[in-house]
Amino acid sequence: METLNKVTVINLKNAIAASQNFLLSQQYPEGYWWGELESNVTIISEIILLHKIWGTDKNRPLSKVETYLRSQQRDHGGWELFYEDGGELSTTVEAYMALKILGVSEIDPALIKAKKFILERGGITKTRIFTKLHLALIGCYDWRGIPSIPPWIMLLPEGAPFTIYEMSSWARSSTVPLLIVFDKKPIFRFDSHLNLDELYVEGRQNAIFELPKNNDWTDIFLGLDQIFKFAELFNVVPLREQGLKAAEQWILERQEITGDWAGIIPAMLNSLLALKCLNYSVSDPIIQRGLEAIDNFAIETEETYRMQACVSPVWDTAWVIRALIESGITPDHNTIVKSSEWLIRQQILDYGDWNIKNKQGKPGGWAFEFTNQFYPDLDDSAVVVMALNQAKIPDESLKIATIIRGIDWMISMQCQAGGWAAFDIDNDQDWINAVPYGDLKAMIDPNTADVTARVIEMLGELDPNCSEYQFKIQSLKPTIERAISYLKQEQETDGSWFGRWGVNYIYGTSGVLSALAVIYPIYKNWGHSSLKPMMKRGENWLVSCQNIDGGWGETCRSYNDPQLKGKGVSTASQTAWALIGLIATGQVTGNYEMQAIEQGINYLISTQLSDGRWDESEFTGTGFPGHFYIKYHYYQYYFPLLALGRYQKLQQL
């Protein structure tokens, strides 16, 4: 194997040390790490509206939002879903709405530019359903153009062809409160002069407020919507009051003690809107806790105020632990011990919504956020177990028991198709994405290659010297075989794998290759055919999309255009993912793509900042493919360190 020259060896060691020192300096006193979760301006725009509706706007520094929104507007006049996407209609309409609510005149240069951008793209009537919903709340769109969802769906029994538990956790936690809002159809007149009539291309008076046709089988839902609206008009909705009461009770039962709902802003915002429609008082403790929970997602600087859609301390902490240990920090370092013990305390030991369709499983997962008892997820849980497995803490017996409990929960969540989803089991009725309300195409949570790979990687990484773990692995032979079969089926013809939760095929391919590499010895010992051919195809694909600068990058547009798979400006996080996948494959085949790997390593070293960080503007995290993207501010820190650490181990430096 080729080795780096002396200068590059020194640069590698210096890069690793600088990155380690930076991350060590960022740990919170409680033991966790936590980076910003940046998305788009619709989140803060909708929160402005919420505070205006509740009359709590004077208690928050919302005047700083204007500065933030202005800073995010691009030269073309619009606001973006992700970095340099050219602007997006619905996002821009909501930002425009927020600025007008804040008192900005429509003749302000920023709004004049935004108005031109909006009208050129079809105006309000071409926006997504959730944008129209927020406009309807203030009388700027007609409720006739919003889908109707009958409250009686709350009463459908387990075992019915459809219940609310066939929706993904995020869709469910956001939709149940909207059953109340859609039923009440409120219009909140906190400003009698507020309107957005200027954003209708055809003129507000000429607008047609109806759901668009698709001219295919899905138009059957438009017919159902007309039936639902007829029943509303004549007040003959079956079991209406019982359904509304059940929705209210569901919301109240799922509020965390911290005030959160599902750990995401849409569920929190919609729940507060629903309770407002039910005439809850702003002084009610439930409302106060809910508003405070939203405040905890805010980031305030001297000049700006913005809002995160979610927070990621468990996720960030687990990855930082892995990156630090694999880059040379001792597993019993006091920083590692403190963070590991914090993660152990975060394990969820209560039953959540997952239990509705999984009666056998016992609690033991982890959530993404500080508090989210109802919605632990498989991705976080698997990474936490891998982090704890690598760490050494004073009470190793507690750690092992924690890991075993986590594994048992995850195994119980395997889907019939053989893979794992993010939050639920067999949440895969794709027809639900076709309902008019589901225009983000994110109404379900099917098993995916990236989450499945994470669980398999976790099982493969368990300490082979721990008898409890090895006994567990041997008992899971059918589980692992089904999962490997699923991953084989999911591989694309070019060798890549789709990335549901990260952008995109680089993320998915790296994750699967990492999983196959660590499970390979176990799988081989069971007498199965080699995994090397499928891994080699994945490796070849990664090498084929390396950029000329040595890095890797993939645009969010690859979710909409397969021609853009693996193509984009190089980023630190995506370069790290590619390197992790290539190194993993080489460990199995014994034949490393050293030229590609070294070029990638040198890209990371050359782009590192003097303080040990990396910087990237691109969004490399995925919320809803095609519709919602995330920039995890820590991705550009811990994934490069993890890649450098694995390369250092490869070179035995």
XYZ file of C-alpha atoms in Angstrom:
653
model
C 0.000 0.000 0.000
C 1.259 3.446 -0.839
C 1.980 5.799 2.050
C 1.736 9.524 2.230
C 4.889 11.559 2.081
C 6.170 13.063 5.319
C 4.719 16.522 4.780
C 1.242 15.137 4.123
C 1.511 12.880 7.178
C 2.195 15.926 9.288
C -0.688 17.783 7.645
C -3.012 14.858 8.340
C -2.053 14.707 12.005
C -2.394 18.479 12.332
C -5.793 18.452 10.621
C -7.051 15.742 12.953
C -5.715 17.495 16.044
C -7.234 20.830 15.032
C -10.619 19.234 14.376
C -10.533 17.332 17.659
C -9.609 20.447 19.601
C -12.433 22.400 18.042
C -15.058 19.763 18.823
C -13.750 19.239 22.353
C -14.091 22.977 22.943
C -17.741 22.911 21.830
C -19.089 20.365 24.312
C -21.849 21.677 26.562
C -21.360 21.322 30.323
C -24.078 18.648 30.480
C -22.028 16.477 28.116
C -23.738 16.866 24.730
C -22.886 18.565 21.435
C -25.507 20.483 19.507
C -25.261 22.306 16.192
C -27.753 24.521 14.420
C -30.317 22.903 12.126
C -30.839 25.398 9.310
C -33.714 25.017 6.876
C -35.697 27.727 5.086
C -37.553 30.867 6.079
C -41.053 29.328 6.093
C -40.462 28.135 9.666
C -39.903 31.590 11.149
C -42.554 33.093 8.848
C -45.191 30.728 10.223
C -44.052 31.357 13.796
C -44.547 35.100 13.291
C -48.094 34.347 12.191
C -48.653 32.096 15.204
C -47.534 34.761 17.680
C -49.741 37.350 15.987
C -52.709 34.987 16.261
C -52.055 34.359 19.954
C -51.164 38.001 20.657
C -47.760 36.975 22.009
C -45.721 38.816 19.388
C -44.791 41.669 21.731
C -43.066 39.226 24.070
C -40.629 38.015 21.418
C -37.945 39.928 19.486
C -39.832 39.568 16.221
C -38.550 42.899 14.942
C -35.223 41.128 14.432
C -36.924 38.700 12.036
C -37.231 41.447 9.448
C -33.452 41.795 9.381
C -33.052 38.058 9.060
C -35.599 37.738 6.249
C -34.022 40.576 4.321
C -30.607 38.922 4.656
C -31.963 35.687 3.181
C -33.597 37.219 0.110
C -31.599 36.632 -3.058
C -30.951 38.995 -5.942
C -33.679 37.385 -8.047
C -36.195 38.482 -5.414
C -37.053 35.082 -4.007
C -36.172 32.994 -0.983
C -34.662 29.525 -1.249
C -35.427 25.968 -0.162
C -31.712 25.230 -0.256
C -28.540 27.119 -1.112
C -28.561 28.555 -4.636
C -31.719 26.747 -5.724
C -32.882 29.759 -7.728
C -35.688 30.577 -5.316
C -38.920 28.746 -4.550
C -42.469 30.056 -4.925
C -44.139 28.913 -1.697
C -41.125 29.832 0.424
C -41.106 33.300 -1.113
C -44.837 33.846 -0.601
C -44.512 32.975 3.087
C -41.538 35.296 3.526
C -43.486 38.055 1.780
C -46.446 37.369 4.092
C -44.209 37.557 7.163
C -42.675 40.865 6.137
C -46.109 42.390 5.550
C -47.265 41.130 8.964
C -44.191 42.825 10.427
C -45.308 46.085 8.860
C -43.152 46.264 5.736
C -44.905 48.151 2.938
C -45.581 46.450 -0.366
C -43.756 49.321 -2.065
C -40.587 48.452 -0.162
C -37.886 47.458 -2.717
C -37.548 43.987 -1.155
C -41.257 43.272 -1.552
C -41.377 44.738 -5.040
C -38.651 42.298 -6.099
C -40.401 39.448 -4.302
C -43.748 40.281 -5.888
C -42.204 40.143 -9.363
C -40.636 36.763 -8.546
C -43.948 35.411 -7.238
C -46.115 36.605 -10.115
C -43.687 35.247 -12.713
C -44.191 31.810 -11.154
C -47.970 31.851 -11.056
C -48.757 33.644 -7.815
C -50.553 32.388 -4.725
C -52.792 29.912 -6.533
C -49.701 27.891 -7.556
C -48.331 27.512 -4.035
C -48.356 24.368 -1.920
C -51.264 23.435 0.344
C -49.513 24.399 3.573
C -48.730 27.873 2.282
C -52.378 28.302 1.283
C -53.402 27.092 4.738
C -51.447 29.831 6.471
C -52.823 32.415 4.083
C -56.371 31.165 4.742
C -55.822 31.700 8.472
C -55.557 35.435 7.836
C -58.168 35.698 5.091
C -55.664 35.935 2.241
C -56.832 32.699 0.653
C -60.239 31.058 0.576
C -60.849 27.946 2.672
C -62.660 26.442 -0.333
C -59.225 25.761 -1.836
C -58.014 23.830 1.227
C -58.645 20.056 1.340
C -61.219 18.845 3.829
C -60.293 16.078 6.253
C -63.224 14.700 8.249
C -62.550 14.485 12.010
C -64.088 11.010 12.142
C -60.833 9.524 10.857
C -59.728 9.772 14.500
C -62.311 7.127 15.351
C -61.264 4.493 12.817
C -60.351 1.347 14.767
C -57.108 -0.557 14.726
C -57.209 -3.062 11.917
C -59.140 -0.756 9.587
C -57.645 -0.294 6.088
C -56.646 3.207 7.159
C -56.062 4.913 10.520
C -53.984 7.916 11.501
C -51.183 5.453 12.294
C -50.765 4.710 8.598
C -49.389 8.238 8.274
C -45.755 8.909 9.091
C -45.044 10.165 12.596
C -44.358 13.691 11.358
C -47.471 13.747 9.168
C -49.611 12.289 11.969
C -48.425 14.729 14.624
C -49.026 17.633 12.248
C -52.318 16.385 10.779
C -54.294 15.479 13.901
C -54.344 19.119 15.094
C -55.204 20.256 11.580
C -58.377 18.161 11.716
C -59.589 20.750 14.206
C -58.261 23.739 12.258
C -59.724 22.512 8.954
C -63.069 21.903 10.638
C -63.236 25.350 12.254
C -61.835 27.228 9.236
C -60.865 30.253 11.332
C -59.885 33.647 10.003
C -57.807 35.665 12.466
C -58.138 39.405 11.856
C -55.288 40.836 13.918
C -54.729 43.460 11.207
C -57.803 44.620 9.307
C -55.651 46.184 6.578
C -53.577 43.083 5.849
C -54.082 41.443 2.467
C -51.975 39.827 -0.242
C -54.277 40.528 -3.175
C -51.316 41.822 -5.176
C -49.887 38.287 -5.333
C -52.738 36.854 -7.436
C -51.763 36.800 -11.103
C -55.404 36.598 -12.129
C -56.559 39.039 -9.451
C -58.063 37.918 -6.152
C -61.597 38.431 -7.471
C -60.945 36.115 -10.426
C -59.094 33.389 -8.549
C -60.555 29.895 -8.590
C -60.272 28.348 -5.153
C -60.285 24.655 -5.884
C -57.916 21.740 -5.724
C -56.012 21.132 -8.978
C -56.751 18.075 -11.092
C -54.071 15.549 -11.973
C -56.101 13.878 -14.743
C -55.338 10.416 -13.420
C -56.731 7.972 -10.864
C -55.810 10.273 -7.982
C -58.639 12.619 -9.006
C -60.926 10.264 -7.098
C -59.756 12.129 -4.008
C -61.101 15.365 -5.485
C -64.513 13.739 -5.679
C -64.251 12.650 -2.060
C -63.209 16.154 -1.106
C -66.376 17.527 -2.693
C -68.439 15.056 -0.652
C -66.650 16.103 2.534
C -67.222 19.778 1.753
C -70.913 19.149 1.036
C -71.247 17.455 4.437
C -69.514 20.422 6.111
C -71.739 22.942 4.336
C -74.921 21.276 5.537
C -73.492 20.274 8.911
C -74.000 16.563 8.350
C -70.435 15.365 8.977
C -70.804 11.988 10.735
C -69.406 11.763 14.274
C -67.995 15.258 13.950
C -68.004 16.203 17.619
C -66.660 12.833 18.719
C -63.850 13.100 16.184
C -62.933 16.629 17.274
C -62.928 15.576 20.910
C -60.698 12.602 20.108
C -58.290 14.867 18.218
C -58.157 17.302 21.142
C -57.486 14.475 23.580
C -54.783 13.058 21.314
C -53.019 16.434 21.214
C -53.156 16.882 24.988
C -51.862 13.380 25.658
C -48.868 13.870 23.383
C -47.566 17.130 24.746
C -44.233 16.590 26.461
C -43.675 18.018 29.915
C -41.357 20.513 28.217
C -44.222 21.696 26.001
C -43.040 20.063 22.771
C -45.150 18.086 20.352
C -43.190 15.461 18.361
C -40.040 17.569 18.588
C -40.771 19.429 15.342
C -42.088 22.920 14.706
C -44.958 21.942 12.340
C -46.513 19.669 14.982
C -45.967 22.276 17.697
C -47.345 25.121 15.606
C -50.379 23.158 14.388
C -51.194 21.940 17.892
C -51.204 25.494 19.186
C -53.401 26.572 16.274
C -55.832 23.758 17.049
C -56.053 24.700 20.708
C -56.603 28.324 19.727
C -59.549 27.181 17.583
C -60.908 25.392 20.665
C -60.759 28.653 22.627
C -57.937 27.763 24.993
C -56.627 30.792 26.853
C -53.141 32.118 26.257
C -52.590 31.856 30.019
C -53.402 28.136 30.053
C -50.292 26.193 31.177
C -50.594 23.938 28.137
C -50.353 26.951 25.833
C -47.588 28.598 27.853
C -45.478 25.438 27.753
C -46.112 25.063 24.038
C -45.018 28.620 23.293
C -41.931 28.230 25.467
C -41.037 25.030 23.628
C -41.084 26.943 20.357
C -38.913 29.646 21.925
C -36.341 26.953 22.696
C -35.951 26.279 18.971
C -35.139 29.929 18.259
C -31.690 31.389 17.662
C -31.269 35.029 18.560
C -28.251 37.126 17.727
C -27.618 40.816 18.266
C -29.351 41.623 14.988
C -31.466 38.638 13.952
C -34.008 36.118 15.226
C -34.579 32.846 13.370
C -36.169 29.475 14.029
C -34.997 25.879 13.646
C -37.471 23.274 12.460
C -36.023 20.797 14.940
C -32.989 20.339 17.202
C -30.409 17.555 17.005
C -28.409 17.094 20.248
C -28.637 13.291 20.449
C -27.695 12.867 16.782
C -24.813 15.335 16.965
C -23.477 13.934 20.223
C -23.384 10.339 19.018
C -21.566 11.265 15.812
C -19.049 13.472 17.628
C -18.226 10.601 19.987
C -17.626 8.270 17.051
C -15.490 10.839 15.209
C -13.373 11.628 18.265
C -12.715 7.999 19.188
C -12.002 6.880 15.635
C -9.581 9.763 15.166
C -7.549 8.834 18.237
C -9.211 10.194 21.384
C -9.129 7.426 23.989
C -12.508 5.731 24.590
C -12.270 6.460 28.335
C -11.384 10.150 27.909
C -13.391 12.179 30.402
C -15.154 14.002 27.558
C -16.243 10.687 26.036
C -17.390 9.340 29.397
C -19.442 12.440 30.128
C -21.141 12.460 26.739
C -21.777 8.707 26.801
C -23.418 8.896 30.204
C -25.567 11.743 28.917
C -26.677 9.552 25.997
C -27.523 6.700 28.334
C -29.794 9.029 30.290
C -31.540 9.996 27.046
C -32.725 6.456 26.322
C -36.525 6.393 26.058
C -38.119 3.823 28.334
C -41.748 4.753 27.656
C -44.061 3.437 24.953
C -44.786 5.719 22.005
C -46.875 5.720 18.842
C -44.679 2.971 17.395
C -46.349 0.563 19.839
C -49.676 0.815 17.965
C -48.364 -1.416 15.167
C -45.605 -3.121 17.128
C -47.190 -4.860 20.112
C -44.187 -7.081 20.840
C -41.457 -4.467 21.119
C -40.332 -2.963 24.407
C -39.046 0.626 24.685
C -35.352 1.283 24.329
C -34.731 3.755 21.513
C -33.431 7.295 21.324
C -34.923 10.406 19.779
C -33.246 13.111 17.735
C -34.053 15.911 20.171
C -33.657 16.641 23.870
C -37.205 15.489 24.550
C -39.426 13.385 22.301
C -40.776 10.442 24.285
C -43.409 9.438 21.742
C -41.113 9.310 18.711
C -37.757 7.558 19.108
C -36.174 6.804 15.750
C -34.090 3.996 14.317
C -31.368 6.159 12.778
C -30.530 7.949 16.025
C -30.809 4.776 18.053
C -28.380 2.874 15.844
C -25.771 5.643 15.884
C -26.077 6.030 19.662
C -25.487 2.305 20.145
C -22.408 2.484 17.907
C -21.079 5.437 19.897
C -21.667 3.708 23.243
C -20.139 0.502 21.920
C -16.909 2.359 21.157
C -16.825 4.292 24.441
C -15.588 2.987 27.778
C -17.362 4.219 30.902
C -16.951 3.313 34.586
C -20.205 1.338 34.638
C -19.767 -0.979 31.664
C -22.578 -3.249 32.814
C -25.012 -0.343 32.606
C -23.744 0.472 29.131
C -24.162 -3.110 27.923
C -27.688 -3.353 29.345
C -28.569 -0.042 27.687
C -27.247 -1.251 24.330
C -29.053 -4.593 24.533
C -32.324 -2.849 25.311
C -31.781 -0.510 22.366
C -30.995 -3.379 20.008
C -34.075 -5.311 21.087
C -36.303 -2.338 20.334
C -34.727 -1.779 16.927
C -34.984 -5.417 15.915
C -38.673 -5.415 16.831
C -39.142 -2.543 14.360
C -38.002 -4.410 11.242
C -40.508 -4.020 8.410
C -41.992 -6.859 6.395
C -39.925 -5.823 3.371
C -36.770 -6.567 5.371
C -35.564 -3.039 6.028
C -36.147 -0.405 8.662
C -37.956 2.912 8.483
C -37.209 6.002 10.549
C -39.996 5.967 13.157
C -42.572 3.274 12.437
C -43.029 -0.266 11.207
C -44.725 -1.076 7.869
C -45.764 2.534 7.366
C -45.840 2.135 3.600
C -49.295 2.760 2.088
C -48.063 4.882 -0.794
C -51.577 5.874 -1.934
C -51.712 8.266 1.028
C -49.177 10.491 -0.758
C -51.761 10.976 -3.512
C -54.353 12.730 -1.337
C -54.631 16.478 -2.099
C -53.437 17.320 1.403
C -50.191 15.357 0.853
C -48.597 17.511 -1.834
C -45.201 17.298 -0.123
C -45.269 13.545 -0.868
C -44.093 12.769 2.662
C -47.170 11.210 4.222
C -45.590 7.811 4.897
C -42.403 6.397 6.417
C -41.390 3.279 4.454
C -38.203 1.341 5.073
C -35.207 2.864 3.317
C -31.702 1.762 2.406
C -29.943 4.369 4.534
C -31.789 3.601 7.786
C -31.554 -0.132 7.117
C -27.822 0.193 6.550
C -27.411 2.043 9.822
C -29.024 -0.775 11.795
C -26.916 -3.409 10.015
C -23.745 -1.364 10.570
C -24.611 -1.162 14.261
C -24.985 -4.931 14.528
C -21.722 -5.500 12.685
C -19.794 -3.093 14.891
C -20.743 -4.669 18.212
C -17.719 -5.642 20.282
C -16.799 -9.217 19.260
C -15.254 -9.772 22.703
C -18.549 -9.163 24.484
C -20.400 -12.462 24.906
C -23.776 -10.732 25.345
C -23.423 -9.010 21.985
C -22.206 -12.052 20.098
C -25.022 -14.188 21.434
C -27.408 -11.492 20.229
C -25.853 -11.447 16.744
C -26.131 -15.199 16.307
C -29.795 -15.097 17.286
C -30.436 -12.421 14.658
C -29.315 -14.431 11.630
C -32.755 -14.355 9.894
C -33.111 -10.639 10.655
C -29.767 -9.777 9.103
C -30.318 -12.029 6.095
C -33.630 -10.327 5.314
C -32.015 -6.908 5.623
C -29.121 -7.789 3.317
C -31.614 -9.118 0.780
C -33.496 -5.826 0.995
C -30.299 -3.816 0.426
C -29.460 -5.945 -2.601
C -32.866 -5.163 -4.082
C -32.461 -1.453 -3.413
C -29.140 -1.063 -5.230
C -29.481 1.016 -8.407
C -28.274 -0.332 -11.742
C -25.288 2.043 -11.627
C -24.237 0.651 -8.234
C -25.495 3.468 -5.995
C -28.133 3.561 -3.254
C -30.765 6.249 -2.704
C -30.337 8.493 0.345
C -33.652 9.321 2.019
C -32.268 11.360 4.908
C -29.111 12.842 3.387
C -28.236 14.289 -0.014
C -28.456 11.904 -1.728
C -26.921 8.946 -3.517
C -23.504 9.740 -2.050
C -25.082 9.580 1.404
C -27.032 6.398 0.707
C -24.143 4.613 -0.976
C -21.680 5.488 1.775
C -24.064 4.224 4.436
C -24.729 0.897 2.737
C -21.051 0.249 1.990
C -20.182 0.984 5.624
C -22.816 -1.500 6.757
C -21.841 -4.247 4.345
C -18.174 -3.906 5.286
C -18.685 -4.530 8.995
C -21.306 -7.252 8.601
C -19.298 -9.020 5.878
C -17.323 -11.427 8.127
C -20.472 -12.527 9.943
C -22.441 -12.923 6.726
C -19.611 -14.884 5.107
C -19.331 -17.229 8.098
C -22.987 -18.096 7.632
C -22.080 -19.530 4.235
C -23.618 -16.843 2.032
C -22.367 -15.716 -1.342
C -19.932 -12.858 -1.332
C -21.035 -9.269 -0.911
C -17.945 -8.066 -2.759
C -19.574 -7.655 -6.215
C -22.335 -5.365 -4.977
C -19.836 -3.409 -2.878
C -17.501 -3.043 -5.844
C -20.331 -1.599 -7.951
C -21.020 0.943 -5.226
C -17.337 1.778 -4.971
C -17.034 2.231 -8.730
C -19.977 4.613 -8.717
C -18.426 6.731 -5.974
C -15.113 6.938 -7.824
C -16.935 7.895 -11.029
C -18.479 11.002 -9.495
C -15.382 12.408 -7.771
C -14.841 16.051 -8.679
C -11.663 17.364 -10.261
C -10.715 19.115 -6.992
C -10.625 15.739 -5.241
C -13.841 16.237 -3.344
C -17.396 15.028 -3.786
C -20.659 16.929 -3.906
C -24.261 16.319 -4.870
C -26.989 18.872 -5.371
C -30.403 18.573 -3.749
C -31.775 18.703 -7.287
C -30.754 15.070 -7.733
C -33.997 14.123 -5.971
C -35.912 15.574 -8.908
C -33.473 14.879 -11.729
C -31.638 11.505 -11.797
C -29.176 12.981 -14.294
C -27.703 14.950 -11.381
C -26.895 11.903 -9.236
C -23.540 12.440 -7.560
C -23.062 15.826 -9.214
C -22.498 19.094 -7.419
C -19.968 21.426 -5.848
C -17.628 19.604 -3.482
C -18.525 19.829 0.192
C -16.690 18.641 3.282
C -19.555 16.453 4.492
C -20.230 14.714 1.171
C -16.521 14.232 0.538
C -16.276 12.580 3.947
C -19.215 10.281 3.163
C -17.612 9.173 -0.099
C -14.287 8.514 1.639
C -15.977 6.520 4.387
C -17.660 4.352 1.749
C -14.469 3.817 -0.241
C -12.407 2.925 2.811
C -15.096 0.514 3.979
C -15.142 -1.269 0.630
C -11.364 -1.548 0.553
C -11.417 -3.231 3.941
C -13.478 -6.053 2.426
C -11.921 -6.345 -1.030
C -8.348 -5.667 0.100
C -7.963 -3.408 -2.918
C -8.278 0.255 -1.979
C -8.975 2.961 -4.541
C -6.000 4.840 -3.126
C -5.755 7.558 -5.746
C -9.355 8.602 -5.217
C -9.059 8.262 -1.435
C -5.858 10.315 -1.190
C -7.256 13.035 -3.428
C -10.301 13.205 -1.160
C -8.184 13.323 1.987
C -6.057 16.098 0.542
C -9.229 17.991 -0.387
C -10.344 17.864 3.255
C -6.934 18.898 4.565
C -6.608 21.769 2.097
C -10.089 23.160 2.787
C -9.912 22.995 6.582
C -10.019 26.367 8.334
C -7.317 27.427 10.757
C -9.521 26.771 13.797
C -10.153 23.136 12.827
C -13.569 23.610 11.224
C -14.759 23.199 7.670
C -17.250 25.513 6.032
C -19.924 24.716 3.472
C -22.934 26.663 2.303
C -24.749 23.750 0.670
C -27.582 21.845 2.325
C -26.633 18.160 2.633
C -29.449 16.966 4.919
C -32.887 15.922 3.721
C -36.232 16.389 5.416
C -38.659 15.646 2.565
C -37.036 14.853 -0.805
C -37.852 17.588 -3.273
C -39.557 19.785 -0.705
C -37.583 20.337 2.504
C -33.828 20.334 3.052
C -31.582 20.887 6.035
C -28.113 22.192 6.649
C -26.791 20.410 9.729
C -24.107 22.809 10.868
C -22.122 20.010 12.522
C -22.049 17.732 9.469
C -19.105 19.713 8.133
C -17.229 19.126 11.401
C -17.639 15.540 12.522
C -17.940 13.644 9.237
C -14.607 14.975 7.896
C -12.942 14.105 11.200
C -14.387 10.602 11.024
C -13.058 10.176 7.472
C -9.619 11.473 8.414
C -9.544 9.188 11.428
C -10.392 6.123 9.353
C -7.777 7.048 6.806
C -5.195 7.468 9.550
C -6.043 4.000 10.839
C -5.837 2.640 7.293
C -2.318 4.024 6.971
C -1.485 2.912 10.531
C 0.037 6.308 11.196
